[in-house]
């Protein structure tokens, strides 16, 4: 077991996020599937989280050199934001789904613990990873990748899921503080993401398509778009009675005036990312852990579209959420089946293969002797 986890990187938390997104997306639809099935999916995400936390603890304990190498690798370090989002997604599912299994009191406690831990880890990653990129990684503009967004979008997940805890706090200052704190996390993540997104888009249009294995990573751009739309909808849901009436109405306006154009851009990006994924598949792209990018970013758009359906009253957003959920289900099935096959075959946890060295070719000296 100890040897098996040596190659286990922080990117594996994406599988937890994908499963939790499938459960949360179905819950947001209301009729997205049998409720018991959604509760089972949430329980599966909780089990995945516990297994990965244990495995990663073994990784850091017994393979600290590899763990430090991950932090020094600009292609791997941004995935430390996935730990935060995995904690937050499972915690958020505890209130909407897990309470039917473990009870409301236990669900509130579990969500509170995971929200606090996930937010702390997310804020640390949002500072530490860009700092490492600036002073240690020495990355070039041509290396810009949607993966760079992961540590920056983690606080947005806190902003979107934190409002679920507001009604469980005492009225007055505690509720208002949490709501405004989530709004601050929204701004922190949004502005940082906008700065990074310009680099990602510039790299795409000037540097050409990403490598085949990284084509699914283009779906990661959907994460901050759908999650921010979900967040403003969540603010509007809980603001009445928590903040003064003018501000509560302002949150309601923000949910529509911000959410509608951002969701429009998300649909555009989904089409663009989908076209790149189809192109990559035709050129030989095969399964890699990057396929989990087909899941949780799409899940944020499901919850974002569902929030717009609530606040605009337009059926078109309910239809959009249902259609996106179909894409999410297909992405989850593809990523989950590929992961199971890779684990059974041992490929996903295997180390890099040694490079074969060709034997020296006999030659002749100037005298004609064989050397």
CSV table of C-alpha atoms in Angstrom, one decimal:
chain,number,residue,atom,x,y,z
A,1,UNK,CA,0.0,0.0,0.0
A,2,UNK,CA,2.8,2.4,0.9
A,3,UNK,CA,4.6,1.8,-2.4
A,4,UNK,CA,1.4,2.0,-4.3
A,5,UNK,CA,0.7,5.6,-3.2
A,6,UNK,CA,4.1,7.0,-4.3
A,7,UNK,CA,2.6,8.2,-7.6
A,8,UNK,CA,-0.7,9.4,-6.1
A,9,UNK,CA,-0.9,13.1,-6.8
A,10,UNK,CA,-3.4,15.8,-5.6
A,11,UNK,CA,-5.1,15.5,-9.0
A,12,UNK,CA,-6.9,12.4,-7.7
A,13,UNK,CA,-9.2,14.6,-5.6
A,14,UNK,CA,-10.9,15.5,-8.9
A,15,UNK,CA,-12.6,12.1,-8.8
A,16,UNK,CA,-14.2,13.1,-5.5
A,17,UNK,CA,-15.3,16.4,-6.9
A,18,UNK,CA,-16.8,14.7,-10.0
A,19,UNK,CA,-18.9,12.3,-8.0
A,20,UNK,CA,-20.1,15.0,-5.6
A,21,UNK,CA,-20.9,17.2,-8.5
A,22,UNK,CA,-23.1,14.4,-10.0
A,23,UNK,CA,-25.0,14.2,-6.7
A,24,UNK,CA,-25.3,17.9,-6.2
A,25,UNK,CA,-26.4,18.5,-9.8
A,26,UNK,CA,-29.1,16.0,-9.5
A,27,UNK,CA,-30.3,17.5,-6.2
A,28,UNK,CA,-30.4,21.0,-7.9
A,29,UNK,CA,-32.7,19.7,-10.6
A,30,UNK,CA,-35.1,18.4,-8.1
A,31,UNK,CA,-36.3,15.6,-10.4
A,32,UNK,CA,-32.8,14.8,-11.7
A,33,UNK,CA,-33.0,11.2,-10.6
A,34,UNK,CA,-34.2,8.9,-7.7
A,35,UNK,CA,-33.4,10.6,-4.5
A,36,UNK,CA,-32.0,7.4,-3.0
A,37,UNK,CA,-29.6,7.2,-5.9
A,38,UNK,CA,-28.4,10.7,-5.3
A,39,UNK,CA,-27.9,10.0,-1.6
A,40,UNK,CA,-25.9,7.0,-2.6
A,41,UNK,CA,-23.7,9.0,-4.9
A,42,UNK,CA,-23.0,11.5,-2.1
A,43,UNK,CA,-22.1,8.6,0.2
A,44,UNK,CA,-19.7,7.3,-2.5
A,45,UNK,CA,-18.0,10.7,-2.7
A,46,UNK,CA,-17.6,10.7,1.1
A,47,UNK,CA,-16.0,7.3,0.9
A,48,UNK,CA,-13.7,8.4,-1.9
A,49,UNK,CA,-12.7,11.4,0.2
A,50,UNK,CA,-11.9,9.3,3.2
A,51,UNK,CA,-9.8,6.8,1.2
A,52,UNK,CA,-7.9,9.6,-0.6
A,53,UNK,CA,-7.2,11.5,2.6
A,54,UNK,CA,-5.7,8.3,4.1
A,55,UNK,CA,-3.7,7.5,1.0
A,56,UNK,CA,-2.4,11.1,0.7
A,57,UNK,CA,-1.4,11.1,4.4
A,58,UNK,CA,0.6,7.9,3.7
A,59,UNK,CA,2.1,9.6,0.6
A,60,UNK,CA,3.3,12.6,2.6
A,61,UNK,CA,4.6,10.4,5.5
A,62,UNK,CA,6.5,7.8,3.4
A,63,UNK,CA,7.2,9.7,0.2
A,64,UNK,CA,7.9,13.2,1.3
A,65,UNK,CA,10.5,13.6,-1.5
A,66,UNK,CA,7.8,12.9,-4.1
A,67,UNK,CA,5.3,15.2,-2.4
A,68,UNK,CA,7.8,18.1,-2.4
A,69,UNK,CA,8.6,17.3,-6.1
A,70,UNK,CA,4.8,17.7,-6.8
A,71,UNK,CA,4.9,21.2,-5.2
A,72,UNK,CA,7.9,22.1,-7.3
A,73,UNK,CA,6.2,20.9,-10.5
A,74,UNK,CA,4.1,23.7,-12.2
A,75,UNK,CA,2.0,21.0,-13.9
A,76,UNK,CA,1.0,19.4,-10.6
A,77,UNK,CA,1.1,22.1,-7.9
A,78,UNK,CA,-2.2,23.8,-9.0
A,79,UNK,CA,-4.0,20.5,-8.3
A,80,UNK,CA,-3.6,21.3,-4.6
A,81,UNK,CA,-6.7,23.4,-5.0
A,82,UNK,CA,-8.6,20.2,-5.7
A,83,UNK,CA,-8.2,19.1,-2.0
A,84,UNK,CA,-10.1,22.2,-0.9
A,85,UNK,CA,-12.9,21.7,-3.5
A,86,UNK,CA,-13.3,18.0,-2.6
A,87,UNK,CA,-13.8,18.9,1.0
A,88,UNK,CA,-16.3,21.6,0.2
A,89,UNK,CA,-18.3,19.6,-2.3
A,90,UNK,CA,-18.7,16.6,0.0
A,91,UNK,CA,-19.6,19.0,2.9
A,92,UNK,CA,-22.2,20.8,0.7
A,93,UNK,CA,-23.8,17.5,-0.2
A,94,UNK,CA,-24.1,16.6,3.5
A,95,UNK,CA,-26.8,19.2,3.9
A,96,UNK,CA,-28.8,18.7,0.7
A,97,UNK,CA,-28.5,14.9,0.6
A,98,UNK,CA,-26.5,13.4,3.5
A,99,UNK,CA,-29.0,14.5,6.1
A,100,UNK,CA,-31.4,11.9,4.9
A,101,UNK,CA,-28.8,9.2,5.8
A,102,UNK,CA,-27.0,10.6,8.9
A,103,UNK,CA,-29.6,13.1,10.2
A,104,UNK,CA,-29.7,16.8,10.0
A,105,UNK,CA,-27.6,17.6,13.1
A,106,UNK,CA,-24.8,15.3,12.0
A,107,UNK,CA,-25.0,16.8,8.5
A,108,UNK,CA,-24.7,20.3,9.8
A,109,UNK,CA,-21.7,19.4,11.9
A,110,UNK,CA,-20.0,17.5,9.0
A,111,UNK,CA,-20.7,20.4,6.6
A,112,UNK,CA,-19.4,23.0,9.1
A,113,UNK,CA,-16.1,21.0,9.6
A,114,UNK,CA,-15.5,20.4,5.9
A,115,UNK,CA,-16.5,24.0,5.0
A,116,UNK,CA,-14.0,25.4,7.5
A,117,UNK,CA,-11.2,23.0,6.5
A,118,UNK,CA,-11.9,23.4,2.7
A,119,UNK,CA,-12.0,27.2,2.9
A,120,UNK,CA,-8.7,27.3,4.9
A,121,UNK,CA,-7.0,25.0,2.4
A,122,UNK,CA,-8.5,26.9,-0.5
A,123,UNK,CA,-7.2,30.3,0.7
A,124,UNK,CA,-3.8,28.8,1.4
A,125,UNK,CA,-3.7,27.3,-2.1
A,126,UNK,CA,-4.9,30.5,-3.7
A,127,UNK,CA,-1.8,32.3,-2.2
A,128,UNK,CA,0.8,29.6,-2.1
A,129,UNK,CA,0.5,28.2,-5.7
A,130,UNK,CA,0.7,31.5,-7.5
A,131,UNK,CA,3.6,32.5,-5.2
A,132,UNK,CA,5.4,29.3,-6.1
A,133,UNK,CA,4.7,29.9,-9.8
A,134,UNK,CA,6.3,33.3,-9.5
A,135,UNK,CA,9.4,32.5,-7.4
A,136,UNK,CA,10.1,28.8,-8.0
A,137,UNK,CA,8.4,27.4,-11.1
A,138,UNK,CA,9.7,29.9,-13.7
A,139,UNK,CA,6.8,29.2,-16.1
A,140,UNK,CA,6.6,30.6,-19.6
A,141,UNK,CA,3.5,32.3,-21.2
A,142,UNK,CA,3.3,29.4,-23.7
A,143,UNK,CA,2.8,27.0,-20.8
A,144,UNK,CA,-0.4,28.6,-19.6
A,145,UNK,CA,-3.0,26.0,-18.9
A,146,UNK,CA,-6.6,25.9,-17.5
A,147,UNK,CA,-5.1,23.9,-14.7
A,148,UNK,CA,-3.7,27.2,-13.3
A,149,UNK,CA,-7.3,28.2,-12.5
A,150,UNK,CA,-7.8,25.4,-9.9
A,151,UNK,CA,-6.3,27.0,-6.8
A,152,UNK,CA,-8.0,30.3,-7.7
A,153,UNK,CA,-11.5,28.9,-8.1
A,154,UNK,CA,-11.4,27.1,-4.8
A,155,UNK,CA,-12.6,30.1,-2.8
A,156,UNK,CA,-15.5,30.4,-5.2
A,157,UNK,CA,-16.6,27.0,-4.2
A,158,UNK,CA,-16.7,28.2,-0.6
A,159,UNK,CA,-18.7,31.2,-1.7
A,160,UNK,CA,-21.3,29.0,-3.5
A,161,UNK,CA,-21.7,26.4,-0.7
A,162,UNK,CA,-21.2,28.5,2.4
A,163,UNK,CA,-24.7,30.1,2.2
A,164,UNK,CA,-26.2,26.7,3.0
A,165,UNK,CA,-24.9,27.1,6.5
A,166,UNK,CA,-26.4,30.6,7.0
A,167,UNK,CA,-29.8,29.4,8.3
A,168,UNK,CA,-28.1,27.1,10.8
A,169,UNK,CA,-26.4,30.1,12.5
A,170,UNK,CA,-27.9,32.3,15.2
A,171,UNK,CA,-29.9,35.3,13.7
A,172,UNK,CA,-28.2,38.6,13.4
A,173,UNK,CA,-24.4,39.2,13.2
A,174,UNK,CA,-23.4,35.5,12.7
A,175,UNK,CA,-25.6,35.0,9.7
A,176,UNK,CA,-24.7,38.3,8.1
A,177,UNK,CA,-21.0,37.8,8.7
A,178,UNK,CA,-21.0,34.4,7.0
A,179,UNK,CA,-23.0,35.8,4.0
A,180,UNK,CA,-20.8,38.8,3.5
A,181,UNK,CA,-17.7,36.6,4.1
A,182,UNK,CA,-18.9,34.3,1.2
A,183,UNK,CA,-19.4,37.4,-0.9
A,184,UNK,CA,-15.8,38.5,-0.2
A,185,UNK,CA,-14.6,35.1,-1.2
A,186,UNK,CA,-16.7,35.5,-4.4
A,187,UNK,CA,-14.9,38.7,-5.3
A,188,UNK,CA,-11.4,37.3,-4.3
A,189,UNK,CA,-11.8,34.3,-6.6
A,190,UNK,CA,-13.6,36.2,-9.5
A,191,UNK,CA,-10.9,38.9,-9.9
A,192,UNK,CA,-8.0,36.4,-9.6
A,193,UNK,CA,-9.7,34.1,-12.1
A,194,UNK,CA,-10.2,36.9,-14.6
A,195,UNK,CA,-6.5,37.8,-14.5
A,196,UNK,CA,-5.5,34.2,-15.1
A,197,UNK,CA,-8.2,33.5,-17.7
A,198,UNK,CA,-6.7,36.0,-20.1
A,199,UNK,CA,-3.4,34.1,-20.1
A,200,UNK,CA,-5.2,30.8,-20.7
A,201,UNK,CA,-7.2,32.2,-23.6
A,202,UNK,CA,-4.2,34.0,-25.1
A,203,UNK,CA,-2.2,30.7,-25.0
A,204,UNK,CA,-5.1,28.9,-26.7
A,205,UNK,CA,-5.5,31.2,-29.6
A,206,UNK,CA,-1.9,32.0,-30.2
A,207,UNK,CA,-0.2,28.8,-29.3
A,208,UNK,CA,-2.6,26.3,-30.8
A,209,UNK,CA,-4.5,23.4,-29.3
A,210,UNK,CA,-3.1,21.8,-26.1
A,211,UNK,CA,-1.5,18.4,-26.2
A,212,UNK,CA,-4.1,15.6,-26.7
A,213,UNK,CA,-4.0,14.4,-23.1
A,214,UNK,CA,-4.7,17.9,-21.8
A,215,UNK,CA,-7.6,18.7,-24.1
A,216,UNK,CA,-10.2,17.8,-21.5
A,217,UNK,CA,-8.6,20.5,-19.2
A,218,UNK,CA,-10.3,23.2,-21.3
A,219,UNK,CA,-13.5,22.2,-19.6
A,220,UNK,CA,-12.0,23.6,-16.3
A,221,UNK,CA,-12.8,27.1,-17.5
A,222,UNK,CA,-16.4,26.2,-17.0
A,223,UNK,CA,-15.7,25.8,-13.2
A,224,UNK,CA,-15.4,29.5,-12.2
A,225,UNK,CA,-18.2,30.5,-14.7
A,226,UNK,CA,-20.8,28.0,-13.4
A,227,UNK,CA,-19.7,28.2,-9.7
A,228,UNK,CA,-19.9,32.0,-9.7
A,229,UNK,CA,-23.4,31.9,-11.1
A,230,UNK,CA,-24.3,29.3,-8.5
A,231,UNK,CA,-22.8,31.6,-5.8
A,232,UNK,CA,-24.8,34.7,-6.7
A,233,UNK,CA,-28.0,32.6,-6.8
A,234,UNK,CA,-27.2,31.2,-3.3
A,235,UNK,CA,-26.6,34.7,-2.0
A,236,UNK,CA,-30.0,35.8,-3.3
A,237,UNK,CA,-31.7,32.7,-1.7
A,238,UNK,CA,-30.6,33.4,1.8
A,239,UNK,CA,-30.2,37.2,1.8
A,240,UNK,CA,-33.8,38.1,2.8
A,241,UNK,CA,-34.0,38.5,6.5
A,242,UNK,CA,-30.2,38.2,6.9
A,243,UNK,CA,-29.2,41.6,5.5
A,244,UNK,CA,-31.2,44.9,5.2
A,245,UNK,CA,-33.9,44.9,2.5
A,246,UNK,CA,-32.0,47.1,0.0
A,247,UNK,CA,-29.0,44.8,0.0
A,248,UNK,CA,-31.2,41.7,-0.1
A,249,UNK,CA,-32.9,43.1,-3.2
A,250,UNK,CA,-29.5,43.9,-4.6
A,251,UNK,CA,-28.4,40.2,-4.2
A,252,UNK,CA,-31.5,39.3,-6.1
A,253,UNK,CA,-30.6,41.6,-8.9
A,254,UNK,CA,-27.0,40.4,-9.0
A,255,UNK,CA,-28.2,36.8,-9.4
A,256,UNK,CA,-29.9,37.7,-12.7
A,257,UNK,CA,-27.8,40.5,-14.0
A,258,UNK,CA,-24.5,38.7,-13.4
A,259,UNK,CA,-25.7,35.1,-13.9
A,260,UNK,CA,-27.4,35.5,-17.3
A,261,UNK,CA,-24.4,36.9,-19.3
A,262,UNK,CA,-21.9,34.6,-17.5
A,263,UNK,CA,-24.0,31.5,-18.3
A,264,UNK,CA,-24.2,32.6,-21.9
A,265,UNK,CA,-20.4,32.7,-22.0
A,266,UNK,CA,-20.3,29.3,-20.3
A,267,UNK,CA,-22.4,27.8,-23.1
A,268,UNK,CA,-20.0,29.3,-25.7
A,269,UNK,CA,-17.0,27.9,-23.9
A,270,UNK,CA,-18.7,24.5,-23.5
A,271,UNK,CA,-19.1,24.4,-27.3
A,272,UNK,CA,-15.4,25.5,-27.8
A,273,UNK,CA,-14.0,23.0,-25.3
A,274,UNK,CA,-16.2,20.2,-26.7
A,275,UNK,CA,-15.0,20.8,-30.2
A,276,UNK,CA,-11.4,20.6,-29.0
A,277,UNK,CA,-12.2,17.3,-27.1
A,278,UNK,CA,-13.7,15.8,-30.2
A,279,UNK,CA,-10.7,16.8,-32.3
A,280,UNK,CA,-8.3,15.3,-29.7
A,281,UNK,CA,-10.3,12.1,-29.6
A,282,UNK,CA,-10.1,11.7,-33.4
A,283,UNK,CA,-6.4,12.3,-33.2
A,284,UNK,CA,-5.9,9.5,-30.7
A,285,UNK,CA,-6.6,10.9,-27.3
A,286,UNK,CA,-7.2,8.1,-24.8
A,287,UNK,CA,-8.1,8.0,-21.1
A,288,UNK,CA,-6.2,9.9,-18.6
A,289,UNK,CA,-7.1,11.4,-15.2
A,290,UNK,CA,-7.7,14.7,-17.0
A,291,UNK,CA,-11.0,13.1,-18.1
A,292,UNK,CA,-12.4,14.1,-14.7
A,293,UNK,CA,-12.5,17.6,-16.1
A,294,UNK,CA,-15.5,16.5,-18.0
A,295,UNK,CA,-17.4,16.2,-14.7
A,296,UNK,CA,-17.2,18.8,-12.0
A,297,UNK,CA,-16.9,21.9,-14.2
A,298,UNK,CA,-20.1,20.9,-16.0
A,299,UNK,CA,-21.7,20.2,-12.7
A,300,UNK,CA,-21.2,23.8,-11.6
A,301,UNK,CA,-23.0,24.9,-14.8
A,302,UNK,CA,-25.9,22.6,-13.9
A,303,UNK,CA,-26.3,24.2,-10.5
A,304,UNK,CA,-25.8,27.7,-12.0
A,305,UNK,CA,-28.5,27.1,-14.7
A,306,UNK,CA,-30.8,25.7,-12.0
A,307,UNK,CA,-30.3,28.9,-9.9
A,308,UNK,CA,-31.1,31.1,-12.9
A,309,UNK,CA,-34.3,29.0,-13.4
A,310,UNK,CA,-35.3,29.8,-9.8
A,311,UNK,CA,-34.6,33.5,-10.0
A,312,UNK,CA,-35.8,34.3,-13.5
A,313,UNK,CA,-38.7,31.9,-13.7
A,314,UNK,CA,-37.7,31.0,-17.2
A,315,UNK,CA,-38.2,27.3,-18.2
A,316,UNK,CA,-35.3,27.6,-20.7
A,317,UNK,CA,-32.8,27.6,-17.8
A,318,UNK,CA,-34.5,24.4,-16.4
A,319,UNK,CA,-34.1,22.8,-19.8
A,320,UNK,CA,-30.5,24.0,-20.0
A,321,UNK,CA,-29.8,22.5,-16.5
A,322,UNK,CA,-31.3,19.2,-17.5
A,323,UNK,CA,-29.3,19.1,-20.8
A,324,UNK,CA,-26.1,19.9,-19.0
A,325,UNK,CA,-26.8,17.2,-16.4
A,326,UNK,CA,-27.0,14.7,-19.3
A,327,UNK,CA,-23.5,15.8,-20.3
A,328,UNK,CA,-22.4,15.5,-16.7
A,329,UNK,CA,-23.7,11.9,-16.4
A,330,UNK,CA,-21.9,10.9,-19.7
A,331,UNK,CA,-18.7,12.5,-18.5
A,332,UNK,CA,-18.8,10.8,-15.1
A,333,UNK,CA,-19.5,7.4,-16.6
A,334,UNK,CA,-16.5,7.9,-19.0
A,335,UNK,CA,-14.1,9.1,-16.3
A,336,UNK,CA,-15.2,6.6,-13.7
A,337,UNK,CA,-15.0,3.6,-16.0
A,338,UNK,CA,-11.6,4.7,-17.2
A,339,UNK,CA,-10.4,5.1,-13.7
A,340,UNK,CA,-11.6,1.7,-12.6
A,341,UNK,CA,-9.9,0.0,-15.6
A,342,UNK,CA,-6.7,1.9,-15.0
A,343,UNK,CA,-6.6,0.9,-11.3
A,344,UNK,CA,-7.4,-2.8,-12.1
A,345,UNK,CA,-4.7,-2.8,-14.7
A,346,UNK,CA,-2.2,-1.0,-12.4
A,347,UNK,CA,-1.4,1.7,-14.9
A,348,UNK,CA,-2.7,4.7,-13.0
A,349,UNK,CA,-0.5,4.2,-10.0
A,350,UNK,CA,2.5,2.9,-11.8
A,351,UNK,CA,5.6,5.0,-11.9
A,352,UNK,CA,7.1,6.3,-15.1
A,353,UNK,CA,8.6,3.7,-17.3
A,354,UNK,CA,12.4,3.6,-17.4
A,355,UNK,CA,13.8,4.8,-20.7
A,356,UNK,CA,15.5,2.0,-22.6
A,357,UNK,CA,19.1,2.6,-23.4
A,358,UNK,CA,20.5,1.2,-26.6
A,359,UNK,CA,23.7,-0.9,-26.3
A,360,UNK,CA,26.8,0.7,-27.7
A,361,UNK,CA,27.3,0.0,-31.4
A,362,UNK,CA,30.7,-1.5,-32.1
A,363,UNK,CA,32.9,0.9,-34.1
A,364,UNK,CA,36.4,0.9,-35.5
A,365,UNK,CA,39.4,2.9,-34.5
A,366,UNK,CA,41.5,4.7,-37.1
A,367,UNK,CA,43.8,1.7,-37.1
A,368,UNK,CA,40.9,-0.6,-38.1
A,369,UNK,CA,40.6,-2.4,-34.8
A,370,UNK,CA,37.2,-3.0,-33.4
A,371,UNK,CA,36.6,-1.0,-30.3
